[in-house]
PDB file of C-alpha atoms in Angstrom:
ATOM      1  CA  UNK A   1     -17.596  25.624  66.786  1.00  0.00           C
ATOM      2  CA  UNK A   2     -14.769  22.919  65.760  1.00  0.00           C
ATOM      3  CA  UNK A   3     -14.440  22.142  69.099  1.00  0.00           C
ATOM      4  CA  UNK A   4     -17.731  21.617  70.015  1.00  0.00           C
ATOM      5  CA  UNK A   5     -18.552  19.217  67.101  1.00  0.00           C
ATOM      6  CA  UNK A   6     -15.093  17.232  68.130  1.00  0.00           C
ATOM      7  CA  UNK A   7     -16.603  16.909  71.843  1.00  0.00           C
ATOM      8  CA  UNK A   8     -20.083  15.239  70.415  1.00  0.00           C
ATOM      9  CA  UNK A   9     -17.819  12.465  68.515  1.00  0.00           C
ATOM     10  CA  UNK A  10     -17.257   9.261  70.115  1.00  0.00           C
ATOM     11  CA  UNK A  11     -13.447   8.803  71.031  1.00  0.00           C
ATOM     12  CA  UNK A  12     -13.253   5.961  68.792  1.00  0.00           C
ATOM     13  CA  UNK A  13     -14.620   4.933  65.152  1.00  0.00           C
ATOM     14  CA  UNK A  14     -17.215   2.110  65.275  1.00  0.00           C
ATOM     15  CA  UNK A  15     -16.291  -1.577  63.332  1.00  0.00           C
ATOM     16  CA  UNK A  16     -16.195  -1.564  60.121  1.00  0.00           C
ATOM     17  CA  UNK A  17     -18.492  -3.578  58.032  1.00  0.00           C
ATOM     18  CA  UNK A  18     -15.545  -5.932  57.370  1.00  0.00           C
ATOM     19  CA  UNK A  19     -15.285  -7.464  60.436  1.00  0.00           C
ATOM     20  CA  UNK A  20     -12.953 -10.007  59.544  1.00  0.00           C
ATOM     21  CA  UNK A  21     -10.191  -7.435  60.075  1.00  0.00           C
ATOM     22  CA  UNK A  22     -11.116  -6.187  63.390  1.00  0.00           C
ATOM     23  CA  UNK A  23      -9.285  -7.962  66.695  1.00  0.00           C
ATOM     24  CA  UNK A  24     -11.776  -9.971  68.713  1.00  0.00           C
ATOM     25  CA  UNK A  25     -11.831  -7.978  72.114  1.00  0.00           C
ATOM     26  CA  UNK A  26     -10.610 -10.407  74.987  1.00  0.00           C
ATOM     27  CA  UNK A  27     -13.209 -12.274  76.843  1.00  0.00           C
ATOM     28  CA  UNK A  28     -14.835 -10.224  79.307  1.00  0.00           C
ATOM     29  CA  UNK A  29     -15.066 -12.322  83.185  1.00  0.00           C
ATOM     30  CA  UNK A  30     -18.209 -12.417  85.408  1.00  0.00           C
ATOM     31  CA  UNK A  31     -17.631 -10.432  88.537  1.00  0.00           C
ATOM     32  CA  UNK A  32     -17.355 -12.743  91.436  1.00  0.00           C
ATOM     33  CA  UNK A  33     -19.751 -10.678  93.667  1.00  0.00           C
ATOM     34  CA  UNK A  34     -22.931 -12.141  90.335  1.00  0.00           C
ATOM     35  CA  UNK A  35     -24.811 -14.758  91.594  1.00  0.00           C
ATOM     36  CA  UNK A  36     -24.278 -18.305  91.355  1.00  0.00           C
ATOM     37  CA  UNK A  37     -24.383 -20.491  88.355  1.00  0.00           C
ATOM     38  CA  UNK A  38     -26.803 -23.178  88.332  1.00  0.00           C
ATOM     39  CA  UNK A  39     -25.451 -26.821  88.541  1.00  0.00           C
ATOM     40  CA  UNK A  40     -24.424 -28.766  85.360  1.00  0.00           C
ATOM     41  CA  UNK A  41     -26.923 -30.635  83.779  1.00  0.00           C
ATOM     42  CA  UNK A  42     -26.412 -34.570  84.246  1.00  0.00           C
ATOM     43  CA  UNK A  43     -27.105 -36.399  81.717  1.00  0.00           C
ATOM     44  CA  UNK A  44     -25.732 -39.492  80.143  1.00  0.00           C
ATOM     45  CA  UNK A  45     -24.170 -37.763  76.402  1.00  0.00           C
ATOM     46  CA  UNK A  46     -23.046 -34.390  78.617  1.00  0.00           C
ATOM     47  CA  UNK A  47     -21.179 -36.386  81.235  1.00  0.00           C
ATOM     48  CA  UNK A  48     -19.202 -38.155  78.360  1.00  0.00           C
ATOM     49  CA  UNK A  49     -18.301 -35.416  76.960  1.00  0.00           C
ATOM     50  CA  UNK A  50     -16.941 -33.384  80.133  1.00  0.00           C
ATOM     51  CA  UNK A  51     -13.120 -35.057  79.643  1.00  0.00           C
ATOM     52  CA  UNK A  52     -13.280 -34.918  76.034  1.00  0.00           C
ATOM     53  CA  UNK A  53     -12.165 -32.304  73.661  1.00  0.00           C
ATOM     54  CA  UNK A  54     -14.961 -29.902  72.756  1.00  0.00           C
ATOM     55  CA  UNK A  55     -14.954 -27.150  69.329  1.00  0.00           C
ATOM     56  CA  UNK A  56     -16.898 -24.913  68.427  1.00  0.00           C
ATOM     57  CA  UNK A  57     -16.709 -24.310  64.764  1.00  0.00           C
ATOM     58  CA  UNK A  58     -17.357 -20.607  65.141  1.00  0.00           C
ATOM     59  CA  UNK A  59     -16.459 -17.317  66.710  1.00  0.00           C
ATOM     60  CA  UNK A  60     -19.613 -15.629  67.403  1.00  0.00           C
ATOM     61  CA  UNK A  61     -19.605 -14.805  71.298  1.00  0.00           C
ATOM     62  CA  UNK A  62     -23.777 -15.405  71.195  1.00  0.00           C
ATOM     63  CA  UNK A  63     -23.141 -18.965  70.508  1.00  0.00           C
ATOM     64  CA  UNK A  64     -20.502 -19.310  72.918  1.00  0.00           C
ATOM     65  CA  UNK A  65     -22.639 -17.756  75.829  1.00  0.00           C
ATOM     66  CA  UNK A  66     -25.448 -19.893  74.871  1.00  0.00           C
ATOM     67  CA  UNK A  67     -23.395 -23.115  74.545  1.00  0.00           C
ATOM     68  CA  UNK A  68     -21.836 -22.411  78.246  1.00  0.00           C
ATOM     69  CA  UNK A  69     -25.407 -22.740  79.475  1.00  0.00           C
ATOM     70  CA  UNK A  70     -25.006 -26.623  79.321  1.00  0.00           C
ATOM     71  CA  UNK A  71     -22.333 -26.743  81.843  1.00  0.00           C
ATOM     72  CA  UNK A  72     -19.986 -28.058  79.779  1.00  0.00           C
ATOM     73  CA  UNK A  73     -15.659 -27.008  79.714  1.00  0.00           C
ATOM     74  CA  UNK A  74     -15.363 -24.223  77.484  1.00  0.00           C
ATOM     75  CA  UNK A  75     -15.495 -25.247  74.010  1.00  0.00           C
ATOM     76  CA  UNK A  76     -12.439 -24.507  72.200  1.00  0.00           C
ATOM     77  CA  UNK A  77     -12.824 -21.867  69.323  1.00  0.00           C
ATOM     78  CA  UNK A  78     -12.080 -22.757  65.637  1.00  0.00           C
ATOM     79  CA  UNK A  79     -13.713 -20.685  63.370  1.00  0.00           C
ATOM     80  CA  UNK A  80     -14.458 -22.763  59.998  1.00  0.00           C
ATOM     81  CA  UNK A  81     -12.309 -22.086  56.881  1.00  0.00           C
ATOM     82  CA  UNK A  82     -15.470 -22.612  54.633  1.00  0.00           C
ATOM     83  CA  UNK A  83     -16.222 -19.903  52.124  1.00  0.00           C
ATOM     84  CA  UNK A  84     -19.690 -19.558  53.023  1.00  0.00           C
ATOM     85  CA  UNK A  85     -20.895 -19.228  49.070  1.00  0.00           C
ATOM     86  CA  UNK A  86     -23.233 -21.512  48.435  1.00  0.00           C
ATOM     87  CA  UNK A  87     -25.782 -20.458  45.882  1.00  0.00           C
ATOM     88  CA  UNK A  88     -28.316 -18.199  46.780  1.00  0.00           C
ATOM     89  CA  UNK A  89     -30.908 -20.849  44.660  1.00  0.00           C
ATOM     90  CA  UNK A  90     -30.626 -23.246  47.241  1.00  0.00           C
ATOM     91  CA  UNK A  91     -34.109 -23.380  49.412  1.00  0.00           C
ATOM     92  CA  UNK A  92     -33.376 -21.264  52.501  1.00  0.00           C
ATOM     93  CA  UNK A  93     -33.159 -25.037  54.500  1.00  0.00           C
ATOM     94  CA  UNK A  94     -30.632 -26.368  52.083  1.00  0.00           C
ATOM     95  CA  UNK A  95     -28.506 -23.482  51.773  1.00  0.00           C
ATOM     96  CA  UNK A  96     -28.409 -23.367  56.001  1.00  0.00           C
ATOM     97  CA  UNK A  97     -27.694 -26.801  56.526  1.00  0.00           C
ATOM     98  CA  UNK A  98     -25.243 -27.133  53.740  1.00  0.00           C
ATOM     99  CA  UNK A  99     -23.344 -24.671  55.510  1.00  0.00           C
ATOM    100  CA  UNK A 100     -23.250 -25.940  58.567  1.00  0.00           C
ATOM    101  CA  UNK A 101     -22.176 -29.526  57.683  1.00  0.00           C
ATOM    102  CA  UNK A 102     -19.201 -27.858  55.342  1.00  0.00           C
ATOM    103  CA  UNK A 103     -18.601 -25.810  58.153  1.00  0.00           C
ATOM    104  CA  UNK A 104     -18.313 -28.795  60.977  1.00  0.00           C
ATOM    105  CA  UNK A 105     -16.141 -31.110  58.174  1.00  0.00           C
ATOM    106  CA  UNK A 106     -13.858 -28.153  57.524  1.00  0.00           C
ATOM    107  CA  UNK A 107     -12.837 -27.989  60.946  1.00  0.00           C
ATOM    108  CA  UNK A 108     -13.144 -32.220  61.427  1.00  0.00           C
ATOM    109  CA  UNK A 109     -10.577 -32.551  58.313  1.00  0.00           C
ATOM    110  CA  UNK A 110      -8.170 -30.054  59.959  1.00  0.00           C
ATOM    111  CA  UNK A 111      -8.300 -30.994  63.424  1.00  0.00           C
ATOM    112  CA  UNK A 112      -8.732 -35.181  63.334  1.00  0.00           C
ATOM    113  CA  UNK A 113      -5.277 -35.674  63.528  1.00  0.00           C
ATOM    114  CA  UNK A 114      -3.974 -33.174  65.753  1.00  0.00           C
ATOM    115  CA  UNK A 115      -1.079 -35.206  67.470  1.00  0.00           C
ATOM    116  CA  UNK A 116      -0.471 -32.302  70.193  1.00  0.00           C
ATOM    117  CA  UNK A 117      -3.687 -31.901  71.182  1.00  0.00           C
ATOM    118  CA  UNK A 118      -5.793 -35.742  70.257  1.00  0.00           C
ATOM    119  CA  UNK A 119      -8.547 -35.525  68.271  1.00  0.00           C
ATOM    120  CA  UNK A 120     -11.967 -33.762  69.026  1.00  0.00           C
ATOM    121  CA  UNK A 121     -14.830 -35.769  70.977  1.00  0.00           C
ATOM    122  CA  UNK A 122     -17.464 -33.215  69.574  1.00  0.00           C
ATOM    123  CA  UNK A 123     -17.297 -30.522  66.935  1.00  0.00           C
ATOM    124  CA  UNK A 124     -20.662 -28.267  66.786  1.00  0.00           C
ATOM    125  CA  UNK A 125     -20.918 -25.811  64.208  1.00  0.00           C
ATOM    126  CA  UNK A 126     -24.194 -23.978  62.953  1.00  0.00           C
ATOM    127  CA  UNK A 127     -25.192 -21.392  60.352  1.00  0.00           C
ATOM    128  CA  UNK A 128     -28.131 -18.645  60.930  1.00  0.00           C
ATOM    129  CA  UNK A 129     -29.783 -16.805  57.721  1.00  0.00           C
ATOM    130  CA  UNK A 130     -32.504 -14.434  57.463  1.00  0.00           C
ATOM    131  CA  UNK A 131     -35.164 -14.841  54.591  1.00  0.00           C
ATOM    132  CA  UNK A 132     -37.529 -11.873  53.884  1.00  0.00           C
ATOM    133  CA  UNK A 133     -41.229 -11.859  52.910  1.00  0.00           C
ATOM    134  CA  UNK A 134     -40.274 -12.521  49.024  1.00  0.00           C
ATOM    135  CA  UNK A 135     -37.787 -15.360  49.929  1.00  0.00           C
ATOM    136  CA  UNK A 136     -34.660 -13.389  49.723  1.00  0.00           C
ATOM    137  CA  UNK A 137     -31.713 -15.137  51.847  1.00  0.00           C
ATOM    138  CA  UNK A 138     -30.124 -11.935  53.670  1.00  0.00           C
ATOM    139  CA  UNK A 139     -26.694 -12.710  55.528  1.00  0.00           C
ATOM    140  CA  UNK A 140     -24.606  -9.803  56.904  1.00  0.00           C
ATOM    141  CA  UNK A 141     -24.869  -6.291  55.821  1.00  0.00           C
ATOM    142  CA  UNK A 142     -22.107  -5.248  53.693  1.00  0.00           C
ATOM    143  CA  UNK A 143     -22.038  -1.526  53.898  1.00  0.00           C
ATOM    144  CA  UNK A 144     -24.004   1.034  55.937  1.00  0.00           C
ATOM    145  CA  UNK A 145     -26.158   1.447  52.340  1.00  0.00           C
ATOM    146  CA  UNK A 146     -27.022  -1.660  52.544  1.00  0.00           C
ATOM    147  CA  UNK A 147     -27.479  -2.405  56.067  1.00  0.00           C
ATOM    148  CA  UNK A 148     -30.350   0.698  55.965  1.00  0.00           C
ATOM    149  CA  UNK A 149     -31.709  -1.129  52.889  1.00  0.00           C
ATOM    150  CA  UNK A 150     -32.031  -4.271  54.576  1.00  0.00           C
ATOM    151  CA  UNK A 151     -33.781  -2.837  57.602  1.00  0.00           C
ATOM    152  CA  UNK A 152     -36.540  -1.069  56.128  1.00  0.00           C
ATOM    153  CA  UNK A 153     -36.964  -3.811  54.064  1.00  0.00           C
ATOM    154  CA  UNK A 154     -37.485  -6.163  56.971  1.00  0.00           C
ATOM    155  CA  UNK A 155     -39.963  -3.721  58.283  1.00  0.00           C
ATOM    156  CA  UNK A 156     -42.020  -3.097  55.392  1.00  0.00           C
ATOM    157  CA  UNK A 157     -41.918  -6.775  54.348  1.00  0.00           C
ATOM    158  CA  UNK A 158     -44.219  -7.325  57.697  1.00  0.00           C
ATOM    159  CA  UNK A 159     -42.772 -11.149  59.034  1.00  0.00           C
ATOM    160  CA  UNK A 160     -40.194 -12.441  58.012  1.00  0.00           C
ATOM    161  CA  UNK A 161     -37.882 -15.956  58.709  1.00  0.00           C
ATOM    162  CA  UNK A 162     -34.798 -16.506  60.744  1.00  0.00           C
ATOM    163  CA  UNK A 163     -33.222 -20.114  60.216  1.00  0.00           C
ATOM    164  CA  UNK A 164     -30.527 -21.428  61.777  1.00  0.00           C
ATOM    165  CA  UNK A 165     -28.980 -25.055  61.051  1.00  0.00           C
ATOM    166  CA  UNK A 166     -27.155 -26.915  63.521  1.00  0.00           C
ATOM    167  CA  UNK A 167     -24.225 -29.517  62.662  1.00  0.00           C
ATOM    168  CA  UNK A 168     -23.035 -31.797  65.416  1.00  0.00           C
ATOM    169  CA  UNK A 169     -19.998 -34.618  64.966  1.00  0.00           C
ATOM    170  CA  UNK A 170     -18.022 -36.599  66.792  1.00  0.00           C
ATOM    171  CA  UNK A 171     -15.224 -39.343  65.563  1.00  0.00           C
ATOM    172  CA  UNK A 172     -16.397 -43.554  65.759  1.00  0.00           C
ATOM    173  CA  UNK A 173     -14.969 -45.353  67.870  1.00  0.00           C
ATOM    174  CA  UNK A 174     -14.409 -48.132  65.610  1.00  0.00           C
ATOM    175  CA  UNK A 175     -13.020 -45.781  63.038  1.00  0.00           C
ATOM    176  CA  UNK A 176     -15.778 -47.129  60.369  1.00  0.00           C
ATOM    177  CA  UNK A 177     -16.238 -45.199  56.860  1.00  0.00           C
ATOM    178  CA  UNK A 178     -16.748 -42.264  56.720  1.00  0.00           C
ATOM    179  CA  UNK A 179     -14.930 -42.101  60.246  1.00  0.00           C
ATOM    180  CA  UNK A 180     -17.539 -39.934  61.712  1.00  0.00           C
ATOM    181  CA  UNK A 181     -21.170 -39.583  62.594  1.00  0.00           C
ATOM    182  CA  UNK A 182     -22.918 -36.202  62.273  1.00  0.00           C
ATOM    183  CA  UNK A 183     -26.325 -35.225  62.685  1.00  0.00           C
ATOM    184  CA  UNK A 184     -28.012 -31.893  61.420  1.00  0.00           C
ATOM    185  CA  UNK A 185     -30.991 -30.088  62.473  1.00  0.00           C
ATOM    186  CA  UNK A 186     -32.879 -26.733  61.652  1.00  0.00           C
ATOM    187  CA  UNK A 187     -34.376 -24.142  63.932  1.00  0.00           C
ATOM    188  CA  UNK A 188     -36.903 -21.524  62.173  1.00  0.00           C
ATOM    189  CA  UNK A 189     -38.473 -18.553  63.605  1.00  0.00           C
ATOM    190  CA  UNK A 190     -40.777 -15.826  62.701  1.00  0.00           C
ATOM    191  CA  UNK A 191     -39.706 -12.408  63.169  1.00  0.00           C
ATOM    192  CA  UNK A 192     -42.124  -9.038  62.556  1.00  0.00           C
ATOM    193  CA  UNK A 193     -40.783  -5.818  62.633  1.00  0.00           C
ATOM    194  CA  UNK A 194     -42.762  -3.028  63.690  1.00  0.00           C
ATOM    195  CA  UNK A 195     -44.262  -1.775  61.135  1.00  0.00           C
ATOM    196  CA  UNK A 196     -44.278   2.026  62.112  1.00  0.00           C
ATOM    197  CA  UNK A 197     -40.753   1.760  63.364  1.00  0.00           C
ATOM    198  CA  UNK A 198     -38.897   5.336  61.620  1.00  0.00           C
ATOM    199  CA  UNK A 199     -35.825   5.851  59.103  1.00  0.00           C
ATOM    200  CA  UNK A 200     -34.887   7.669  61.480  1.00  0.00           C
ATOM    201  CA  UNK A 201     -34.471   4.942  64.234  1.00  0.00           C
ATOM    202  CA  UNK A 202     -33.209   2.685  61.766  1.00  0.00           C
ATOM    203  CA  UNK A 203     -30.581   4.574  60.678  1.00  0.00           C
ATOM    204  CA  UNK A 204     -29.608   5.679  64.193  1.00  0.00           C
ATOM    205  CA  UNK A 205     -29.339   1.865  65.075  1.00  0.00           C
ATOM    206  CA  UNK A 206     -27.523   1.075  62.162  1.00  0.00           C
ATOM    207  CA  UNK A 207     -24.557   3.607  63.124  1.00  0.00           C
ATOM    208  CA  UNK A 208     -24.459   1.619  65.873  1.00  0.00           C
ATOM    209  CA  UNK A 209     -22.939  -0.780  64.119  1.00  0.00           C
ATOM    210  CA  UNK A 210     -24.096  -3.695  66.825  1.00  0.00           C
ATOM    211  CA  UNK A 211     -25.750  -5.703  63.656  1.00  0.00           C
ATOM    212  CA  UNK A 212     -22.961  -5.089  60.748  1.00  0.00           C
ATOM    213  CA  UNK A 213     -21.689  -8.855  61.637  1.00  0.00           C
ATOM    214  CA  UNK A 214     -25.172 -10.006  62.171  1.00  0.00           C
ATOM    215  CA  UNK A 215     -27.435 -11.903  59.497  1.00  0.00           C
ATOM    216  CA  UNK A 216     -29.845  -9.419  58.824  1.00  0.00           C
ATOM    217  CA  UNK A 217     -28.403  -6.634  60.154  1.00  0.00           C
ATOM    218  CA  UNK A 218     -29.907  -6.908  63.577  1.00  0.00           C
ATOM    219  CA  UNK A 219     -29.459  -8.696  67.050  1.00  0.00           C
ATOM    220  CA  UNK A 220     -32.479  -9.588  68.998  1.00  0.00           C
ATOM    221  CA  UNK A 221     -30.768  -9.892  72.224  1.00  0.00           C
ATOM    222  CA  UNK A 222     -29.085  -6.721  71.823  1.00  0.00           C
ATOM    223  CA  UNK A 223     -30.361  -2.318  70.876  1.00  0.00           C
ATOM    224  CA  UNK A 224     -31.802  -4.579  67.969  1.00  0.00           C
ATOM    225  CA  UNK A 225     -34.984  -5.173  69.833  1.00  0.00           C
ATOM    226  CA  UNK A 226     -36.671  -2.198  69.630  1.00  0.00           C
ATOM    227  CA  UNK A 227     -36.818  -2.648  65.634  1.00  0.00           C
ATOM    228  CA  UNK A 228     -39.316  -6.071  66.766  1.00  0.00           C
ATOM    229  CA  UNK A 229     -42.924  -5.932  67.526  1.00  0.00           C
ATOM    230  CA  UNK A 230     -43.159  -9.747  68.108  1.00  0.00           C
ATOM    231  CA  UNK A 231     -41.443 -13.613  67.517  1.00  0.00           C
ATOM    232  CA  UNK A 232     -42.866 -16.674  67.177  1.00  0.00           C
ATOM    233  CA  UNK A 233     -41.294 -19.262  67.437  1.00  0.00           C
ATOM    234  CA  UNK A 234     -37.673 -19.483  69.791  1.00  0.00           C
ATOM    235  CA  UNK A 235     -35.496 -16.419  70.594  1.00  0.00           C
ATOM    236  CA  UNK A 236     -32.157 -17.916  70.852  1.00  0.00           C
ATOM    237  CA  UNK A 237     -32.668 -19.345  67.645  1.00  0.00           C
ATOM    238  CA  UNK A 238     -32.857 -15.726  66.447  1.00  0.00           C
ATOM    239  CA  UNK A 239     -30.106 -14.886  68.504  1.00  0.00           C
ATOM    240  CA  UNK A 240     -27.635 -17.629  66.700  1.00  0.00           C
ATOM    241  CA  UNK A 241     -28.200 -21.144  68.161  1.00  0.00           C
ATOM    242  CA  UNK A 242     -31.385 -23.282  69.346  1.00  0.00           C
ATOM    243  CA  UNK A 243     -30.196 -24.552  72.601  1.00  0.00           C
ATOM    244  CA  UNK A 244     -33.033 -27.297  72.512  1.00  0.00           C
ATOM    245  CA  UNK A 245     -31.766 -28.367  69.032  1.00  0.00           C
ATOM    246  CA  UNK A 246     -28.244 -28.396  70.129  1.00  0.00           C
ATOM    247  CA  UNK A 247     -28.380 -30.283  72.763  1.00  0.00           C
ATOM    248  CA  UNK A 248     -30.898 -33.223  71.194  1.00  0.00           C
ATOM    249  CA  UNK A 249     -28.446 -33.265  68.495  1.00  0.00           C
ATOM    250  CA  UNK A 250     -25.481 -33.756  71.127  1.00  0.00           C
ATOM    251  CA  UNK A 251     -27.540 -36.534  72.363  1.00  0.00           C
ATOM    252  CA  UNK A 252     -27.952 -38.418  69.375  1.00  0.00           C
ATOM    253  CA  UNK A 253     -24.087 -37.600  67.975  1.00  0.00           C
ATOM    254  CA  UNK A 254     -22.821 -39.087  71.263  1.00  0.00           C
ATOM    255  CA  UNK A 255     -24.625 -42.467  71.172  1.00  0.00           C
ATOM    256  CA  UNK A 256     -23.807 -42.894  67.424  1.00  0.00           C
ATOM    257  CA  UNK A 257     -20.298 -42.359  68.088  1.00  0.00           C
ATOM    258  CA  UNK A 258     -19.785 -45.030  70.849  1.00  0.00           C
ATOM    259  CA  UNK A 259     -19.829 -47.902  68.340  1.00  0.00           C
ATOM    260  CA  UNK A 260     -16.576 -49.815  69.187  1.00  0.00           C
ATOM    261  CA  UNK A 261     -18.587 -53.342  69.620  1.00  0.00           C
ATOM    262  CA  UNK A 262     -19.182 -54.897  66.044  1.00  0.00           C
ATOM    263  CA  UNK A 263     -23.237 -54.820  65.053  1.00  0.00           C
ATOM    264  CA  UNK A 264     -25.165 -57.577  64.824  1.00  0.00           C
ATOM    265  CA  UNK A 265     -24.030 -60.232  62.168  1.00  0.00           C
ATOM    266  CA  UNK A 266     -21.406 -57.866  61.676  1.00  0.00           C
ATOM    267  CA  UNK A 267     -18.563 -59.991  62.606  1.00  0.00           C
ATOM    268  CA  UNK A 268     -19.965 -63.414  60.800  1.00  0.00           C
ATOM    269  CA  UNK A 269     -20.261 -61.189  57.758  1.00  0.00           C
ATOM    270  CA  UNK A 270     -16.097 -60.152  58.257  1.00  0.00           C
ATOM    271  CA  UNK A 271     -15.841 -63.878  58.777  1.00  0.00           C
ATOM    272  CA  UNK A 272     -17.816 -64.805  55.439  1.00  0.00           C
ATOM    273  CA  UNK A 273     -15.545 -62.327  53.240  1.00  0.00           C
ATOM    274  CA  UNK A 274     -12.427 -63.712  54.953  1.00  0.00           C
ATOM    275  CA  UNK A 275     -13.276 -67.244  53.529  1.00  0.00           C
ATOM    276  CA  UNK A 276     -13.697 -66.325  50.346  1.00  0.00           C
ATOM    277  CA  UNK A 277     -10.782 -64.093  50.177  1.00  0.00           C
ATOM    278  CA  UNK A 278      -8.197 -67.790  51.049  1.00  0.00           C
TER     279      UNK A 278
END
């Protein structure tokens, strides 16, 4: 009987819910014989960015995969040192895109004056919460208790929110105060559970352990999708990071940055505080 129960197990134990002590597995490369990709999108802010160095301030493999949709070289991977404990009385959208911006400035601070490698063109970092139906910001399950908590919580709550904040920099040229621009957005969509959706499933998902280093407990793009009846709003938001968002905020980060000629009346305004200073 021993050995029968020892065949059902799986050969090896599933993550635990600290994740921060598990190896990332190595990157995993497309088979040559998959089709194509698509060509690069050209655009004016992408094409200035395509010799320049890129980071992502996280290590989540969603964002990665989404981010490599642009056609950009691979973003470099720095996860942010930021402690990530913000009060929980912030509104959901100030707690989100507080994050985010400490997030992007952590890595900025450490990495602006990086004499091996230059400094970054572009840092991107972004921060995804989930808020149930009472206004209750849920990040990442931190047991298998909990994680079955938060699930049938989610489903009994009926819809519930899924925001994700988006922090894009980039160094000025002319090196004005504060030395940077950076320009924040945030994504929200509506998520509903289905409502008749058993313990049983829930708890079979959750020993999956695919959502124990997901906020909420649960990955859309992923076994996580038979726990939703319906979205509104945009998936990849859900999944981690709103491509559309992104890449307007890329845009407008990129243009801001490249501001090496003086404004207007800049210069005679130098001029004017010279004079007064002899």
């Amino acid at each position: 009987m021993a050995d029968e129960k020892k065949g059902l197990l799986p050969p090896d134990p599933p993550p635990a819910y600290d994740v921060s002590s598990q190896p990332h597995p190595p990157p995993q490369k497309l088979s040559p014989k998959g089709p194509k990709p698509p060509f690069p999108l050209q655009l004016p802010a992408l094409n200035a960015l395509r010799s320049r160095r890129l980071i992502l301030a996280s290590s989540s493999p969603r964002r990665q995969q989404i981010l490599s949709q642009l056609g950009l070289p691979p973003f470099e991977i720095i996860p942010s040192g930021f402690a990530e404990d913000l009060p929980k009385s912030l509104s959901p959208f100030e707690y989100v895109v507080q994050t985010a911006t400490q997030k992007a400035l952590d890595v900025y601070r450490r990495e602006i004056n990086n004499a091996e490698k230059g400094e970054p063109g572009l840092i991107l970092a972004a921060d995804t919460i989930v808020v149930s139906g009472v206004g209750e910001i849920l990040e990442k399950p931190r047991s298998e208790a909990a994680h079955v908590v938060m699930l049938k919580t989610l489903r009994d709550a009926g819809l519930h929110k899924v925001y994700t904040a988006v922090a894009v920099m980039t160094p000025l040229e002319s090196a004005r105060d504060p030395g940077y621009a950076l320009e924040t957005a945030v994504e929200d969509t509506s998520v509903k559970f289905d409502a008749g959706m058993t313990d049983e499933v829930i708890l079979a998902y959750v020993r999956t352990r695919e959502g124990a280093d997901k906020a909420g407990g649960y990955g859309l793009q992923g076994m996580g999708s038979i726990l939703v009846e319906r979205i509104e709003g945009s998936a990849d938001n859900v999944v981690g990071l709103p491509l559309r968002v992104a890449l307007k905020l890329i845009e407008k980060v990129v243009a801001k940055g490249d501001d090496a000629d003086m404004l207007e009346g800049e210069e005679d305004l130098m001029g004017e505080e010279e004079d007064e200073d002899t």
